Amino acid sequence: MRARRQARLAQALTVAVPEGFADRVLLAQLTGVRQRPARRFRYGWIALAAAAALVVAIGVVRREGAIGRSLPDLVIAHVNGEERTALQLRAPVPAEQVVQAFADRGVHLASVPDGVSYVQKCPVGDYRTVHMVMPRNDQPISVVYVTHYQAPGVTNFERGTLRGREVPMADGTLVMLSENTTSFDALEHTWRDAIEGPAQTAAGSR
C-alpha cells in the first residue's frame, strides 16, 4: 500500500519542464532586482522636479503680484502686515541705530531726526528700504526710505483711513504713512536735511 502511494506521488511530480524554463526564471529574477531600484530612482527625480516646479511657480506668482502693485500699496501692505506691532512703540531708539541702518543701505546721514521709535532694514516688494516709526501727537507715522528708486514727483495718496505721501529724495524716495498728515511737511523737511544735507535743502527752496 505504501509502495503504491509513493509510486503515484513520483508519477505526479514527473512533469515535463519546457525548454529554457530555468533560464527564463533566472532572467526574470535578475530583471526584477534591477528594475526596482531604477523605478525608485526615476520616481525620486519626478518628485524633485515637481517640487522645483512648484517653488518656481510660487515665486512667479509673488513677483507678478508685486510688479502689479504701486510703491504706496506695497508700503501699506508691509506696514499693516508683519511690521504692524512696531506702530505701538514710543521710546526713541539710539541715533546710532538709525545711522547704521542707513549706512548698511549705502546712505550717509548728515543728521538724525529726533523721535525715531523703530528702525529696521526691510525688503518691500523688490525694493530695499529703511523702515522707521516716528510718533507725533500720539499718532504713529511710518517713514520708509526706499533706496535707488526715485518717484516721478511728490504725490499724496489715500487708502481707506490711511493717508500718505511719497517724495523723491536724493537717489531714493521717502514714503510717509499715517491717519493724520499734520506732521508730513515738517518731517519731509527734516528728512531732506538728514539725507541731502542742509545746503541742498536751502538750494532747493530758492
PDB file of C-alpha atoms in Angstrom:
ATOM      1  CA  MET A   1       0.000   0.000   0.000  1.00  0.00           C
ATOM      2  CA  ARG A   2       2.784   2.357   0.981  1.00  0.00           C
ATOM      3  CA  ALA A   3       4.785   1.494  -2.104  1.00  0.00           C
ATOM      4  CA  ARG A   4       1.752   2.201  -4.295  1.00  0.00           C
ATOM      5  CA  ARG A   5       1.350   5.703  -2.796  1.00  0.00           C
ATOM      6  CA  GLN A   6       4.994   6.525  -3.370  1.00  0.00           C
ATOM      7  CA  ALA A   7       4.677   5.423  -6.979  1.00  0.00           C
ATOM      8  CA  ARG A   8       1.652   7.691  -7.547  1.00  0.00           C
ATOM      9  CA  LEU A   9       3.477  10.644  -5.959  1.00  0.00           C
ATOM     10  CA  ALA A  10       6.515  10.117  -8.135  1.00  0.00           C
ATOM     11  CA  GLN A  11       4.280   9.962 -11.225  1.00  0.00           C
ATOM     12  CA  ALA A  12       2.546  13.219 -10.266  1.00  0.00           C
ATOM     13  CA  LEU A  13       5.868  15.015  -9.833  1.00  0.00           C
ATOM     14  CA  THR A  14       7.155  13.750 -13.146  1.00  0.00           C
ATOM     15  CA  VAL A  15       6.070  16.772 -15.245  1.00  0.00           C
ATOM     16  CA  ALA A  16       7.822  17.768 -18.434  1.00  0.00           C
ATOM     17  CA  VAL A  17       9.605  21.160 -17.976  1.00  0.00           C
ATOM     18  CA  PRO A  18       9.558  23.426 -21.064  1.00  0.00           C
ATOM     19  CA  GLU A  19      12.882  24.013 -22.707  1.00  0.00           C
ATOM     20  CA  GLY A  20      14.709  27.074 -21.285  1.00  0.00           C
ATOM     21  CA  PHE A  21      12.271  27.398 -18.380  1.00  0.00           C
ATOM     22  CA  ALA A  22      15.019  27.653 -15.756  1.00  0.00           C
ATOM     23  CA  ASP A  23      16.871  30.348 -17.733  1.00  0.00           C
ATOM     24  CA  ARG A  24      13.690  32.401 -18.052  1.00  0.00           C
ATOM     25  CA  VAL A  25      13.065  32.209 -14.295  1.00  0.00           C
ATOM     26  CA  LEU A  26      16.593  33.383 -13.513  1.00  0.00           C
ATOM     27  CA  LEU A  27      16.343  36.205 -16.054  1.00  0.00           C
ATOM     28  CA  ALA A  28      13.038  37.377 -14.600  1.00  0.00           C
ATOM     29  CA  GLN A  29      14.511  37.450 -11.111  1.00  0.00           C
ATOM     30  CA  LEU A  30      17.575  39.435 -12.195  1.00  0.00           C
ATOM     31  CA  THR A  31      15.478  41.894 -14.206  1.00  0.00           C
ATOM     32  CA  GLY A  32      13.132  42.457 -11.260  1.00  0.00           C
ATOM     33  CA  VAL A  33      16.039  43.197  -8.928  1.00  0.00           C
ATOM     34  CA  ARG A  34      17.463  45.719 -11.368  1.00  0.00           C
ATOM     35  CA  GLN A  35      14.151  47.429 -12.146  1.00  0.00           C
ATOM     36  CA  ARG A  36      13.042  48.057  -8.574  1.00  0.00           C
ATOM     37  CA  PRO A  37      15.893  50.498  -7.728  1.00  0.00           C
ATOM     38  CA  ALA A  38      15.525  52.070 -11.162  1.00  0.00           C
ATOM     39  CA  ARG A  39      11.838  52.716 -10.531  1.00  0.00           C
ATOM     40  CA  ARG A  40      12.582  54.267  -7.143  1.00  0.00           C
ATOM     41  CA  PHE A  41      15.345  56.395  -8.691  1.00  0.00           C
ATOM     42  CA  ARG A  42      13.050  57.516 -11.510  1.00  0.00           C
ATOM     43  CA  TYR A  43      10.157  58.332  -9.180  1.00  0.00           C
ATOM     44  CA  GLY A  44      12.538  60.247  -6.907  1.00  0.00           C
ATOM     45  CA  TRP A  45      13.606  62.505  -9.782  1.00  0.00           C
ATOM     46  CA  ILE A  46       9.970  63.033 -10.757  1.00  0.00           C
ATOM     47  CA  ALA A  47       9.146  64.137  -7.198  1.00  0.00           C
ATOM     48  CA  LEU A  48      12.134  66.512  -7.114  1.00  0.00           C
ATOM     49  CA  ALA A  49      11.178  68.006 -10.468  1.00  0.00           C
ATOM     50  CA  ALA A  50       7.594  68.547  -9.312  1.00  0.00           C
ATOM     51  CA  ALA A  51       8.763  70.248  -6.108  1.00  0.00           C
ATOM     52  CA  ALA A  52      11.132  72.518  -8.053  1.00  0.00           C
ATOM     53  CA  ALA A  53       8.351  73.470 -10.464  1.00  0.00           C
ATOM     54  CA  LEU A  54       6.081  74.339  -7.523  1.00  0.00           C
ATOM     55  CA  VAL A  55       8.726  76.596  -5.953  1.00  0.00           C
ATOM     56  CA  VAL A  56       9.268  78.399  -9.254  1.00  0.00           C
ATOM     57  CA  ALA A  57       5.519  78.835  -9.749  1.00  0.00           C
ATOM     58  CA  ILE A  58       5.085  80.346  -6.265  1.00  0.00           C
ATOM     59  CA  GLY A  59       7.970  82.741  -6.906  1.00  0.00           C
ATOM     60  CA  VAL A  60       6.491  83.844 -10.223  1.00  0.00           C
ATOM     61  CA  VAL A  61       3.072  84.457  -8.659  1.00  0.00           C
ATOM     62  CA  ARG A  62       4.582  86.502  -5.837  1.00  0.00           C
ATOM     63  CA  ARG A  63       6.759  88.525  -8.209  1.00  0.00           C
ATOM     64  CA  GLU A  64       3.885  89.199 -10.598  1.00  0.00           C
ATOM     65  CA  GLY A  65       1.751  90.304  -7.660  1.00  0.00           C
ATOM     66  CA  ALA A  66       4.460  92.717  -6.515  1.00  0.00           C
ATOM     67  CA  ILE A  67       5.052  94.075 -10.015  1.00  0.00           C
ATOM     68  CA  GLY A  68       1.375  94.899 -10.412  1.00  0.00           C
ATOM     69  CA  ARG A  69       1.272  96.998  -7.208  1.00  0.00           C
ATOM     70  CA  SER A  70       2.408 100.575  -6.714  1.00  0.00           C
ATOM     71  CA  LEU A  71       5.021 101.600  -4.167  1.00  0.00           C
ATOM     72  CA  PRO A  72       2.395 103.118  -1.814  1.00  0.00           C
ATOM     73  CA  ASP A  73       0.385  99.887  -1.913  1.00  0.00           C
ATOM     74  CA  LEU A  74       3.479  97.813  -1.146  1.00  0.00           C
ATOM     75  CA  VAL A  75       4.410 100.067   1.775  1.00  0.00           C
ATOM     76  CA  ILE A  76       0.875  99.905   3.196  1.00  0.00           C
ATOM     77  CA  ALA A  77       0.842  96.113   2.928  1.00  0.00           C
ATOM     78  CA  HIS A  78       4.212  95.936   4.678  1.00  0.00           C
ATOM     79  CA  VAL A  79       3.287  98.348   7.491  1.00  0.00           C
ATOM     80  CA  ASN A  80      -0.089  96.690   8.117  1.00  0.00           C
ATOM     81  CA  GLY A  81       1.384  93.213   7.925  1.00  0.00           C
ATOM     82  CA  GLU A  82       4.462  91.873   9.661  1.00  0.00           C
ATOM     83  CA  GLU A  83       5.549  95.307  10.945  1.00  0.00           C
ATOM     84  CA  ARG A  84       2.217  96.364  12.472  1.00  0.00           C
ATOM     85  CA  THR A  85       3.361  95.846  16.073  1.00  0.00           C
ATOM     86  CA  ALA A  86       6.073  98.477  15.548  1.00  0.00           C
ATOM     87  CA  LEU A  87       3.369 101.168  15.441  1.00  0.00           C
ATOM     88  CA  GLN A  88       2.865 100.739  19.181  1.00  0.00           C
ATOM     89  CA  LEU A  89       6.457 101.639  20.067  1.00  0.00           C
ATOM     90  CA  ARG A  90       7.056 105.043  21.647  1.00  0.00           C
ATOM     91  CA  ALA A  91      10.509 105.041  23.253  1.00  0.00           C
ATOM     92  CA  PRO A  92      13.186 106.506  20.942  1.00  0.00           C
ATOM     93  CA  VAL A  93      15.947 104.232  19.673  1.00  0.00           C
ATOM     94  CA  PRO A  94      19.599 105.332  19.825  1.00  0.00           C
ATOM     95  CA  ALA A  95      20.616 107.591  16.939  1.00  0.00           C
ATOM     96  CA  GLU A  96      23.469 105.191  16.169  1.00  0.00           C
ATOM     97  CA  GLN A  97      20.964 102.514  15.155  1.00  0.00           C
ATOM     98  CA  VAL A  98      19.381 104.862  12.620  1.00  0.00           C
ATOM     99  CA  VAL A  99      22.780 105.877  11.234  1.00  0.00           C
ATOM    100  CA  GLN A 100      23.835 102.230  10.918  1.00  0.00           C
ATOM    101  CA  ALA A 101      20.631 101.149   9.184  1.00  0.00           C
ATOM    102  CA  PHE A 102      21.060 103.842   6.535  1.00  0.00           C
ATOM    103  CA  ALA A 103      24.784 103.137   6.219  1.00  0.00           C
ATOM    104  CA  ASP A 104      24.011  99.464   5.551  1.00  0.00           C
ATOM    105  CA  ARG A 105      21.818 100.659   2.689  1.00  0.00           C
ATOM    106  CA  GLY A 106      24.624 102.840   1.363  1.00  0.00           C
ATOM    107  CA  VAL A 107      23.197 106.160   2.594  1.00  0.00           C
ATOM    108  CA  HIS A 108      25.170 108.614   4.744  1.00  0.00           C
ATOM    109  CA  LEU A 109      23.029 110.745   7.036  1.00  0.00           C
ATOM    110  CA  ALA A 110      24.052 114.331   7.686  1.00  0.00           C
ATOM    111  CA  SER A 111      21.899 114.289  10.843  1.00  0.00           C
ATOM    112  CA  VAL A 112      19.405 112.062  12.631  1.00  0.00           C
ATOM    113  CA  PRO A 113      15.858 113.374  13.178  1.00  0.00           C
ATOM    114  CA  ASP A 114      14.545 113.100  16.728  1.00  0.00           C
ATOM    115  CA  GLY A 115      11.800 110.734  17.774  1.00  0.00           C
ATOM    116  CA  VAL A 116      12.524 107.534  15.820  1.00  0.00           C
ATOM    117  CA  SER A 117      10.961 104.752  17.910  1.00  0.00           C
ATOM    118  CA  TYR A 118      11.637 101.927  15.461  1.00  0.00           C
ATOM    119  CA  VAL A 119      14.157 101.351  12.686  1.00  0.00           C
ATOM    120  CA  GLN A 120      14.739  98.281  10.562  1.00  0.00           C
ATOM    121  CA  LYS A 121      16.114  97.398   7.151  1.00  0.00           C
ATOM    122  CA  CYS A 122      13.171  95.826   5.357  1.00  0.00           C
ATOM    123  CA  PRO A 123      12.513  94.474   1.874  1.00  0.00           C
ATOM    124  CA  VAL A 124       9.279  95.933   0.498  1.00  0.00           C
ATOM    125  CA  GLY A 125       8.425  94.033  -2.653  1.00  0.00           C
ATOM    126  CA  ASP A 126      11.645  94.214  -4.676  1.00  0.00           C
ATOM    127  CA  TYR A 127      12.686  97.484  -3.015  1.00  0.00           C
ATOM    128  CA  ARG A 128      15.407  97.853  -0.371  1.00  0.00           C
ATOM    129  CA  THR A 129      14.237 100.185   2.370  1.00  0.00           C
ATOM    130  CA  VAL A 130      14.864 101.594   5.814  1.00  0.00           C
ATOM    131  CA  HIS A 131      11.582 101.409   7.701  1.00  0.00           C
ATOM    132  CA  MET A 132      11.015 103.692  10.695  1.00  0.00           C
ATOM    133  CA  VAL A 133       8.204 104.717  13.027  1.00  0.00           C
ATOM    134  CA  MET A 134       8.078 108.305  14.326  1.00  0.00           C
ATOM    135  CA  PRO A 135       5.214 109.049  16.748  1.00  0.00           C
ATOM    136  CA  ARG A 136       3.842 112.588  16.528  1.00  0.00           C
ATOM    137  CA  ASN A 137       0.964 113.896  18.691  1.00  0.00           C
ATOM    138  CA  ASP A 138       0.097 110.357  19.812  1.00  0.00           C
ATOM    139  CA  GLN A 139      -0.172 109.282  16.176  1.00  0.00           C
ATOM    140  CA  PRO A 140       2.337 106.768  14.780  1.00  0.00           C
ATOM    141  CA  ILE A 141       3.819 107.822  11.454  1.00  0.00           C
ATOM    142  CA  SER A 142       5.522 105.222   9.299  1.00  0.00           C
ATOM    143  CA  VAL A 143       8.505 106.675   7.476  1.00  0.00           C
ATOM    144  CA  VAL A 144      10.034 104.436   4.812  1.00  0.00           C
ATOM    145  CA  TYR A 145      13.077 105.450   2.790  1.00  0.00           C
ATOM    146  CA  VAL A 146      13.367 103.480  -0.451  1.00  0.00           C
ATOM    147  CA  THR A 147      16.909 103.376  -1.803  1.00  0.00           C
ATOM    148  CA  HIS A 148      17.825 103.533  -5.502  1.00  0.00           C
ATOM    149  CA  TYR A 149      14.332 104.403  -6.686  1.00  0.00           C
ATOM    150  CA  GLN A 150      13.098 107.917  -7.367  1.00  0.00           C
ATOM    151  CA  ALA A 151       9.383 108.602  -7.601  1.00  0.00           C
ATOM    152  CA  PRO A 152       8.424 110.867 -10.539  1.00  0.00           C
ATOM    153  CA  GLY A 153       7.384 113.641  -8.127  1.00  0.00           C
ATOM    154  CA  VAL A 154       5.738 114.433  -4.829  1.00  0.00           C
ATOM    155  CA  THR A 155       2.457 112.515  -4.619  1.00  0.00           C
ATOM    156  CA  ASN A 156      -0.194 112.429  -1.900  1.00  0.00           C
ATOM    157  CA  PHE A 157      -2.379 109.336  -1.708  1.00  0.00           C
ATOM    158  CA  GLU A 158      -5.185 107.842   0.360  1.00  0.00           C
ATOM    159  CA  ARG A 159      -6.114 104.239   1.090  1.00  0.00           C
ATOM    160  CA  GLY A 160      -9.110 103.934   3.390  1.00  0.00           C
ATOM    161  CA  THR A 161      -8.311 105.737   6.642  1.00  0.00           C
ATOM    162  CA  LEU A 162      -4.622 105.992   5.795  1.00  0.00           C
ATOM    163  CA  ARG A 163      -3.027 108.986   4.121  1.00  0.00           C
ATOM    164  CA  GLY A 164       0.413 109.058   2.659  1.00  0.00           C
ATOM    165  CA  ARG A 165       2.964 110.983   0.684  1.00  0.00           C
ATOM    166  CA  GLU A 166       5.873 109.843  -1.474  1.00  0.00           C
ATOM    167  CA  VAL A 167       8.715 112.290  -2.045  1.00  0.00           C
ATOM    168  CA  PRO A 168      11.759 111.851  -4.316  1.00  0.00           C
ATOM    169  CA  MET A 169      14.825 112.494  -2.175  1.00  0.00           C
ATOM    170  CA  ALA A 170      18.496 112.146  -3.164  1.00  0.00           C
ATOM    171  CA  ASP A 171      18.641 108.918  -5.206  1.00  0.00           C
ATOM    172  CA  GLY A 172      15.686 107.399  -3.362  1.00  0.00           C
ATOM    173  CA  THR A 173      12.117 108.064  -2.259  1.00  0.00           C
ATOM    174  CA  LEU A 174      10.710 108.903   1.165  1.00  0.00           C
ATOM    175  CA  VAL A 175       7.247 107.497   1.891  1.00  0.00           C
ATOM    176  CA  MET A 176       5.247 108.718   4.898  1.00  0.00           C
ATOM    177  CA  LEU A 177       2.091 106.982   6.057  1.00  0.00           C
ATOM    178  CA  SER A 178      -0.373 107.868   8.848  1.00  0.00           C
ATOM    179  CA  GLU A 179      -4.000 108.642   9.584  1.00  0.00           C
ATOM    180  CA  ASN A 180      -3.079 112.288  10.090  1.00  0.00           C
ATOM    181  CA  THR A 181      -0.953 114.353   7.686  1.00  0.00           C
ATOM    182  CA  THR A 182      -0.334 117.301  10.028  1.00  0.00           C
ATOM    183  CA  SER A 183       3.338 116.425  10.549  1.00  0.00           C
ATOM    184  CA  PHE A 184       4.145 115.464   6.952  1.00  0.00           C
ATOM    185  CA  ASP A 185       5.560 118.853   5.895  1.00  0.00           C
ATOM    186  CA  ALA A 186       7.860 119.109   8.907  1.00  0.00           C
ATOM    187  CA  LEU A 187       9.032 115.501   8.547  1.00  0.00           C
ATOM    188  CA  GLU A 188       9.695 115.938   4.834  1.00  0.00           C
ATOM    189  CA  HIS A 189      11.874 118.980   5.548  1.00  0.00           C
ATOM    190  CA  THR A 190      13.676 117.229   8.426  1.00  0.00           C
ATOM    191  CA  TRP A 191      14.471 114.125   6.423  1.00  0.00           C
ATOM    192  CA  ARG A 192      15.602 116.129   3.418  1.00  0.00           C
ATOM    193  CA  ASP A 193      18.107 117.877   5.709  1.00  0.00           C
ATOM    194  CA  ALA A 194      19.226 114.493   7.045  1.00  0.00           C
ATOM    195  CA  ILE A 195      19.587 112.743   3.683  1.00  0.00           C
ATOM    196  CA  GLU A 196      20.549 115.522   1.282  1.00  0.00           C
ATOM    197  CA  GLY A 197      22.136 117.899   3.786  1.00  0.00           C
ATOM    198  CA  PRO A 198      21.066 121.428   4.826  1.00  0.00           C
ATOM    199  CA  ALA A 199      22.886 123.021   1.856  1.00  0.00           C
ATOM    200  CA  GLN A 200      20.874 121.001  -0.639  1.00  0.00           C
ATOM    201  CA  THR A 201      17.612 121.787   1.177  1.00  0.00           C
ATOM    202  CA  ALA A 202      18.378 125.526   1.178  1.00  0.00           C
ATOM    203  CA  ALA A 203      19.289 125.459  -2.513  1.00  0.00           C
ATOM    204  CA  GLY A 204      16.110 123.568  -3.372  1.00  0.00           C
ATOM    205  CA  SER A 205      13.926 126.098  -1.556  1.00  0.00           C
ATOM    206  CA  ARG A 206      15.214 129.113  -3.547  1.00  0.00           C
TER     207      ARG A 206
END
